[in-house]
Coordinates of N, CA, C and O in Angstrom, one line a residue:
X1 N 100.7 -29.2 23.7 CA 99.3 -29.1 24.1 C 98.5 -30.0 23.1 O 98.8 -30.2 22.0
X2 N 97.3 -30.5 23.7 CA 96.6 -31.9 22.8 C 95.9 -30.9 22.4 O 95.9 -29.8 22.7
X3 N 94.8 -31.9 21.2 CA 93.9 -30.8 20.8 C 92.8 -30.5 21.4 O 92.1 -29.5 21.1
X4 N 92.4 -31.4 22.8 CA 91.2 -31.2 23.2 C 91.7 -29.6 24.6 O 90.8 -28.9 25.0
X5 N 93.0 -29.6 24.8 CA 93.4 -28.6 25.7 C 93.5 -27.5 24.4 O 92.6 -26.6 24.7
X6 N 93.8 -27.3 23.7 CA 93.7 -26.2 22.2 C 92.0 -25.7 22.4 O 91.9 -24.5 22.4
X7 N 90.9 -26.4 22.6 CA 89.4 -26.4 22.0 C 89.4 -25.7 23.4 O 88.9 -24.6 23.4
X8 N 89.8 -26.1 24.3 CA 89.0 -25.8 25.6 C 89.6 -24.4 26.0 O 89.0 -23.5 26.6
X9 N 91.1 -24.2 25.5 CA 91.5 -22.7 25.5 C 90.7 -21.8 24.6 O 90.6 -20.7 24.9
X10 N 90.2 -22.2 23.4 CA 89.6 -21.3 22.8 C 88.7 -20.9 23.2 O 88.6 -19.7 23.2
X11 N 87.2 -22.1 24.0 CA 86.2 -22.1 24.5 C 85.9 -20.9 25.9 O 85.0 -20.1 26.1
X12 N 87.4 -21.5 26.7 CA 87.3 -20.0 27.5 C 87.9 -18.7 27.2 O 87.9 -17.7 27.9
X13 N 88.4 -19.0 25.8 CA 88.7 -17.2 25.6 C 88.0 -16.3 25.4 O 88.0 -15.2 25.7
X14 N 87.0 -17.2 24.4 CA 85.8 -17.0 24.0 C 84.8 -16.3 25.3 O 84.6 -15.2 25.6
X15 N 84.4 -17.1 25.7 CA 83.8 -16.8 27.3 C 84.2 -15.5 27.8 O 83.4 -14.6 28.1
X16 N 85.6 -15.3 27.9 CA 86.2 -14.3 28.6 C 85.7 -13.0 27.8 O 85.3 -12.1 28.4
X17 N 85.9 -12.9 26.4 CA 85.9 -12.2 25.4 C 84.4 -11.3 25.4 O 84.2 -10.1 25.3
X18 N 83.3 -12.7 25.6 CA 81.7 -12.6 25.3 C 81.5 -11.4 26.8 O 80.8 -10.4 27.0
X19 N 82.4 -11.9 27.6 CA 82.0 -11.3 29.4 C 82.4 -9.8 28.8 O 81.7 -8.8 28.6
X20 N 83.8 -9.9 28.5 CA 84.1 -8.6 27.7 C 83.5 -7.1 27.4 O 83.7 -5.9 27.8
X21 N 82.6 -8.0 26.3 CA 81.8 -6.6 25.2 C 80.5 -6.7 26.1 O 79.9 -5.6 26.1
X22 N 80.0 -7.7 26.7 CA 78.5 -7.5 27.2 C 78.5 -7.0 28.7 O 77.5 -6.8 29.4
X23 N 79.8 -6.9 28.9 CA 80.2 -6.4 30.4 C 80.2 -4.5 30.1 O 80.2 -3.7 31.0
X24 N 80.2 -4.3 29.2 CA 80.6 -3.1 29.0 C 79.4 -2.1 29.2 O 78.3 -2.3 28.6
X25 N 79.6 -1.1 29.8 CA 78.6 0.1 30.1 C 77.2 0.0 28.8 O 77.4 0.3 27.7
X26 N 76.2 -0.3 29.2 CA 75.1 0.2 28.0 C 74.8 -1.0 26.8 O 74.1 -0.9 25.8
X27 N 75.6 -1.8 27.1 CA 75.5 -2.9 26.0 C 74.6 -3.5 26.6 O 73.6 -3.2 26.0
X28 N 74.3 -4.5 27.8 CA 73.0 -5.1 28.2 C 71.8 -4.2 28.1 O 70.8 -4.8 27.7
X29 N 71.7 -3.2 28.2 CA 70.7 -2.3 28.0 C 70.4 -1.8 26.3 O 69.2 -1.8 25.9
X30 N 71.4 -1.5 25.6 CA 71.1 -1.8 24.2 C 70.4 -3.0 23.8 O 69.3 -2.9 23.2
X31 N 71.2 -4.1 24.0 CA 70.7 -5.5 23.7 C 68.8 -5.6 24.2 O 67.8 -5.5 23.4
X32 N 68.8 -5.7 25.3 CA 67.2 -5.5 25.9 C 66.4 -4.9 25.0 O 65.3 -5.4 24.6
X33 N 66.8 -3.7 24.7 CA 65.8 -2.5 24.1 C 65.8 -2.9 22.7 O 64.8 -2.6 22.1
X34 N 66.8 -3.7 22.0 CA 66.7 -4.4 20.7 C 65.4 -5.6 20.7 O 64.4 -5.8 19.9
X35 N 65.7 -6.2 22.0 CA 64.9 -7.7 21.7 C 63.1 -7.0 22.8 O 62.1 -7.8 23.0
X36 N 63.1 -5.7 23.2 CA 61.9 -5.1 23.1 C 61.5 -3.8 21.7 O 60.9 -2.7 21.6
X37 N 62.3 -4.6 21.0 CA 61.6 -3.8 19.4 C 61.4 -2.3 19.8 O 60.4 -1.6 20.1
X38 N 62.9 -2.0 19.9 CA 64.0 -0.5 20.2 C 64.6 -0.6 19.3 O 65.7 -1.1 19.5
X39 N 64.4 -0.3 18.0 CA 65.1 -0.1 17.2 C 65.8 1.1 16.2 O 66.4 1.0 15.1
X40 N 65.4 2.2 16.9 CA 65.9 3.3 16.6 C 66.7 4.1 17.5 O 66.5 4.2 18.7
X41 N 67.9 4.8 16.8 CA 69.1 5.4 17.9 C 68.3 6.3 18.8 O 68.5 6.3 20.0
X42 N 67.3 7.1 18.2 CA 66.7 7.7 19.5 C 65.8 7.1 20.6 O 65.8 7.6 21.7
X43 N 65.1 6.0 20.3 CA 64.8 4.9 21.3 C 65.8 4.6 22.3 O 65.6 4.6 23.5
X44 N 67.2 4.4 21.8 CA 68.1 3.8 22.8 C 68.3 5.0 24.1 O 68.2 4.8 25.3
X45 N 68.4 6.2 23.4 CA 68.6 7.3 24.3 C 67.3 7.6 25.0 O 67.2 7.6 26.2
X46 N 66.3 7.8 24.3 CA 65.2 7.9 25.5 C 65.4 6.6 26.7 O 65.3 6.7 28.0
X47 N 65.6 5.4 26.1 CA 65.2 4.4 27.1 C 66.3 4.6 28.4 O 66.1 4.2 29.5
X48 N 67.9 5.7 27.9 CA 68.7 5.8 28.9 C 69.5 7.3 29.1 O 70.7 7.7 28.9
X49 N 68.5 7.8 29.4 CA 68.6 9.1 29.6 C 70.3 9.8 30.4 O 70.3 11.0 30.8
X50 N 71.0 9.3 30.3 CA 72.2 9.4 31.1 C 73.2 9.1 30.0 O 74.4 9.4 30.0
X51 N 72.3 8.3 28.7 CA 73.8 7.9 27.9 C 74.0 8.9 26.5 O 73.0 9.5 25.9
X52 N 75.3 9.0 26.1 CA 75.4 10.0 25.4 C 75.6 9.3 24.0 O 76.1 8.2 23.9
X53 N 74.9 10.3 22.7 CA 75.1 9.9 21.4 C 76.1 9.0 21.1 O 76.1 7.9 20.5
X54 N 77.5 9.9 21.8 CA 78.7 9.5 21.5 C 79.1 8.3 21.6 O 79.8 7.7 20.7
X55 N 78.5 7.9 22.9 CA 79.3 6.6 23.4 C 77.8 5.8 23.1 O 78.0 4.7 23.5
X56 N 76.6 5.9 22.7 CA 76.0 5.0 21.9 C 76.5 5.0 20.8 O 77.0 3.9 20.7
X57 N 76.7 5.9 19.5 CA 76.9 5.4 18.4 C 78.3 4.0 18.6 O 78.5 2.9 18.1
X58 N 78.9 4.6 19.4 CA 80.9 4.0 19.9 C 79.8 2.4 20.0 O 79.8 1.6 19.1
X59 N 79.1 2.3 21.0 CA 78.4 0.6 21.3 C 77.8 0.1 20.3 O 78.0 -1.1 20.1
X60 N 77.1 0.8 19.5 CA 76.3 0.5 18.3 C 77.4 0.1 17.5 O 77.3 -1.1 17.1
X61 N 78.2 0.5 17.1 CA 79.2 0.2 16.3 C 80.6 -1.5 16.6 O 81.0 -2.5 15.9
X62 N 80.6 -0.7 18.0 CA 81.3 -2.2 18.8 C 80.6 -3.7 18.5 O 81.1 -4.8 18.1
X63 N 78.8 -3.3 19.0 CA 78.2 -4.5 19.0 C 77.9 -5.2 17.2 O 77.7 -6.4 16.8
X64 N 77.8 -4.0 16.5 CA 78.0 -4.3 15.1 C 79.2 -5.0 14.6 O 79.0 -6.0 13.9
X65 N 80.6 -4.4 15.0 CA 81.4 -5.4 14.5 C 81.3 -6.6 15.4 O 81.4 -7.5 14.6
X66 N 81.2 -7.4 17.0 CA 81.0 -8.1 16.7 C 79.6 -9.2 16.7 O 79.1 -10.0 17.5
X67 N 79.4 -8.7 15.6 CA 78.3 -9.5 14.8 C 76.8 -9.7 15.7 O 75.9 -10.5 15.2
X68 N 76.5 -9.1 16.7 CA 76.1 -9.5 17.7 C 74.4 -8.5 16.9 O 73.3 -9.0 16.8
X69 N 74.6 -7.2 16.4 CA 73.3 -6.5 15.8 C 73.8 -6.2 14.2 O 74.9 -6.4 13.8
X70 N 73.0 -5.8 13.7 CA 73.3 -5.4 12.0 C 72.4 -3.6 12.3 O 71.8 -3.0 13.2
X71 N 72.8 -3.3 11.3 CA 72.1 -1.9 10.8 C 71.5 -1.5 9.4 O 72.1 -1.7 8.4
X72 N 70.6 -1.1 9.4 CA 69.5 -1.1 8.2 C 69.1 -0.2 8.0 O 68.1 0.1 8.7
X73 N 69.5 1.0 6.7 CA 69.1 1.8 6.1 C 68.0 1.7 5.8 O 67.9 1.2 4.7
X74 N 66.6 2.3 6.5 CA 65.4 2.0 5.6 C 64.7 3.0 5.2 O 63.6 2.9 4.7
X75 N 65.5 4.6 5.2 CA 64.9 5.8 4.8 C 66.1 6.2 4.0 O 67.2 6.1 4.6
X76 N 66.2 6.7 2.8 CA 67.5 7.7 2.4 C 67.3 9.2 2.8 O 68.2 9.9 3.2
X77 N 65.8 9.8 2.7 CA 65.4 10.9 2.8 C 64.7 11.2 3.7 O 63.5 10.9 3.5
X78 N 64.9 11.8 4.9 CA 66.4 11.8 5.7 C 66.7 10.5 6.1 O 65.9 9.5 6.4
X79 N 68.0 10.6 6.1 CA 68.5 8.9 6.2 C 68.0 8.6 7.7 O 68.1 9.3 8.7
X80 N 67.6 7.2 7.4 CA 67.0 6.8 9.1 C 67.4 5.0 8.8 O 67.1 4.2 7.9
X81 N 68.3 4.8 10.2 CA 68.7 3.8 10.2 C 67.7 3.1 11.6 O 66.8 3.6 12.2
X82 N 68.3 1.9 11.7 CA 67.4 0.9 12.3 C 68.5 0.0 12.5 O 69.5 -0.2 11.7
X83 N 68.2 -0.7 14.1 CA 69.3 -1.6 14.4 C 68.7 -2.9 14.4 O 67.6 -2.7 14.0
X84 N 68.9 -4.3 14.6 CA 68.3 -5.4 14.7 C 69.2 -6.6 15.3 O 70.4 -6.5 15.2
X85 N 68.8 -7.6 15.8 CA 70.2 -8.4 16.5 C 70.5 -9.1 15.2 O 70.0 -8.9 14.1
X86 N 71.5 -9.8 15.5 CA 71.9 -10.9 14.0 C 71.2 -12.5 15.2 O 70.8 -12.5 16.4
X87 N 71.3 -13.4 14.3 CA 71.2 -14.6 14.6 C 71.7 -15.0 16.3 O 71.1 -15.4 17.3
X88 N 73.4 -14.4 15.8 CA 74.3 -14.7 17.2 C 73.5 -13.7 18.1 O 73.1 -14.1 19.2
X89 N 73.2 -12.6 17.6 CA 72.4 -11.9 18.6 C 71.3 -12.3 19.6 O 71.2 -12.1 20.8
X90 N 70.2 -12.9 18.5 CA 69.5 -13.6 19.4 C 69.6 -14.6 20.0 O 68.7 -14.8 20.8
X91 N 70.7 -15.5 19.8 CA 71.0 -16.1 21.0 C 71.4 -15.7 22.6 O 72.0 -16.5 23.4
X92 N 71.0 -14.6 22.6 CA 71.5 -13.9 23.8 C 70.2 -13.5 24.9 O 70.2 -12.8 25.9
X93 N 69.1 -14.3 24.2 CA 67.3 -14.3 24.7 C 67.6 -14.8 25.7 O 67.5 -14.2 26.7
X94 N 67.9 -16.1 25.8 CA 68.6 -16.8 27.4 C 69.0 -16.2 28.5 O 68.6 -16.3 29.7
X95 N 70.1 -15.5 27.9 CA 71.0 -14.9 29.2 C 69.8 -13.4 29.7 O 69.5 -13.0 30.8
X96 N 69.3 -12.9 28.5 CA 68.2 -11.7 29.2 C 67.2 -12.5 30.0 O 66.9 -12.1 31.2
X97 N 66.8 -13.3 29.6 CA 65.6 -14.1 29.9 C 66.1 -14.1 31.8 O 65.5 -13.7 32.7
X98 N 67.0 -14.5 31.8 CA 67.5 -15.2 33.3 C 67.9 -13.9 34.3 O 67.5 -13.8 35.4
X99 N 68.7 -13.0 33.5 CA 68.4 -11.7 34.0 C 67.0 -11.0 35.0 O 66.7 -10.6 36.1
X100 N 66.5 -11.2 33.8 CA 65.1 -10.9 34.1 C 64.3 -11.7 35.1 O 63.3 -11.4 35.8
X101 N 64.8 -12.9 35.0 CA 63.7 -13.8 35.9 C 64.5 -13.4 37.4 O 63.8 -13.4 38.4
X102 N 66.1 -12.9 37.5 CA 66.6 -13.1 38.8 C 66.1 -11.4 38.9 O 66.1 -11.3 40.1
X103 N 65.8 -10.3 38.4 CA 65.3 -9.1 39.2 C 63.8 -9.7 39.3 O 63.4 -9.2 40.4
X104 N 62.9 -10.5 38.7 CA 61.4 -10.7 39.3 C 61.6 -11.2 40.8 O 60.7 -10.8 41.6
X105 N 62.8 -12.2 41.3 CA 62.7 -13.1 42.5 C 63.4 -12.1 43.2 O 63.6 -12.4 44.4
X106 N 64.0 -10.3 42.6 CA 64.2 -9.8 44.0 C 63.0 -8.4 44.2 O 63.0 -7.7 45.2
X107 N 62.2 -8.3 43.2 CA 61.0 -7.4 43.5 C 60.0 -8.1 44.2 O 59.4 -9.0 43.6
X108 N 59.7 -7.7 45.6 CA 58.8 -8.7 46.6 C 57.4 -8.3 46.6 O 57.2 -7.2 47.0
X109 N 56.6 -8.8 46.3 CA 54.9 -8.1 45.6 C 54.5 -9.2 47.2 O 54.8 -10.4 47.5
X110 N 53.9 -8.4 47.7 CA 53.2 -8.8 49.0 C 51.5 -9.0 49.0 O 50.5 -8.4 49.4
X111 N 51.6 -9.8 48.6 CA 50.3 -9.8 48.3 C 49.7 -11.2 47.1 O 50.3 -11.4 46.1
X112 N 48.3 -12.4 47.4 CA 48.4 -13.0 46.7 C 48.6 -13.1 45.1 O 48.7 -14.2 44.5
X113 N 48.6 -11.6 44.6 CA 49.0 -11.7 43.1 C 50.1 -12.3 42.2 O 50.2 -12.9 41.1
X114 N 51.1 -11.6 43.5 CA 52.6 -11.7 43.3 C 52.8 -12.5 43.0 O 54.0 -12.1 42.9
X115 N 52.9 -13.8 42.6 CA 53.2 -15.0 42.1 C 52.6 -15.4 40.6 O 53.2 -16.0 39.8
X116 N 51.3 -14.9 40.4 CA 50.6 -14.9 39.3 C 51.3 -13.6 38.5 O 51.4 -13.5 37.2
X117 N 51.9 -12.6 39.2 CA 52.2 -12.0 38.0 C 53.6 -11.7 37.3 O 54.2 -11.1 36.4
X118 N 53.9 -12.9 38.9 CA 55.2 -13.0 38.1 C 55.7 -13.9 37.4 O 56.8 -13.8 36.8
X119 N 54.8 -15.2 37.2 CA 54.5 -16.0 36.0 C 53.8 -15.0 34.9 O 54.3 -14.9 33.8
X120 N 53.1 -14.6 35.1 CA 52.5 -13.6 34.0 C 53.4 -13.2 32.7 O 53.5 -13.5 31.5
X121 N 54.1 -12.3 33.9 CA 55.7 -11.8 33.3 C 56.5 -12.6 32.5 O 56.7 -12.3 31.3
X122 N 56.9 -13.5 33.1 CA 57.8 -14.7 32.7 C 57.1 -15.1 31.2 O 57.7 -15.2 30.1
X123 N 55.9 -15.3 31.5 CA 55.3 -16.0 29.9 C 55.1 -14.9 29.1 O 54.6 -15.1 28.0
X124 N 55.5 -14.0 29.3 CA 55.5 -12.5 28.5 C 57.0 -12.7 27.7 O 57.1 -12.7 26.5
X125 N 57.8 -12.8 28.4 CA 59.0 -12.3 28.3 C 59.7 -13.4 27.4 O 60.8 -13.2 26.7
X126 N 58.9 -14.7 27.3 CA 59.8 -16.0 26.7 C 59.0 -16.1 25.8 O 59.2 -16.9 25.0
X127 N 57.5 -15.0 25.5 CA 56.8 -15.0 24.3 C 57.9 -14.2 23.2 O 58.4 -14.6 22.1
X128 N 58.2 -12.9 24.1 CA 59.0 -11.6 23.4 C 60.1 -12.3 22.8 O 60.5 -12.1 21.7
X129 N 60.8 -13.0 23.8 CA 62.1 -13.0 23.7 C 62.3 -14.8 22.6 O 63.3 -15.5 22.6
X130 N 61.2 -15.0 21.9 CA 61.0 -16.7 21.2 C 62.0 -17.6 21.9 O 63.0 -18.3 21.7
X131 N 61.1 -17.3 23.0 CA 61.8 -18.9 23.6 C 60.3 -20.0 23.9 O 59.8 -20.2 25.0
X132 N 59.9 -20.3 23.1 CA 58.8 -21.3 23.3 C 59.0 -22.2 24.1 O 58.1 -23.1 24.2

């Protein structure tokens, strides 16, 4: 195998790998609620009322090792943690960003607003998410 077929196996294992963990139950919804300054374990569960401690702390943990959020002790008494993306994390404003723009193009606002506020939105969302 040459080296450019070596790079390009990596490139889609990678891919495969990224589909993986972000495919997985509650992780796009974690992620979201991170990059809308959700940074506390009870935030995550309010924002999804169906998901259980268990299997958040299990994601919180998953998306921690890979590298995707960090965790931050900022109380000892009582200990209260805080999640945050990492770097790699926030490179993941894109893929929410497009998300988001493809549920605005299927909620149909009947009326001449609808277009103004769904630019509205959009310049909201690429404020939030630093995509200048």
């Amino acid at each position: 195998m040459n080296e450019e077929d070596v790079y390009f196996n990596e490139v889609y294992r990678t891919i495969d790998e990224t589909f993986d963990y972000l495919g997985k139950k509650w992780n796009i919804k974690i992620i979201k609620g991170l990059f809308c300054n959700r940074n506390h374990f009870k935030d995550f569960l309010e924002m999804n009322p169906n998901l259980s401690s268990k299997v958040l702390s299990d994601r919180l943990k998953e998306l921690e090792q890979k590298g995707i959020i960090e965790k931050k002790v900022v109380s000892s008494t009582p200990v209260q943690t805080e999640y945050f993306l990492t770097k790699k994390g926030l490179k993941l404003n894109k893929i929410i960003f497009e998300i988001f723009d493809f549920a605005l193009d299927e909620v149909k606002i009947k009326n001449e607003h609808g277009s103004k506020l769904k630019e509205k939105s959009k310049e909201n969302l690429r404020i939030h998410l630093n995509m200048e």
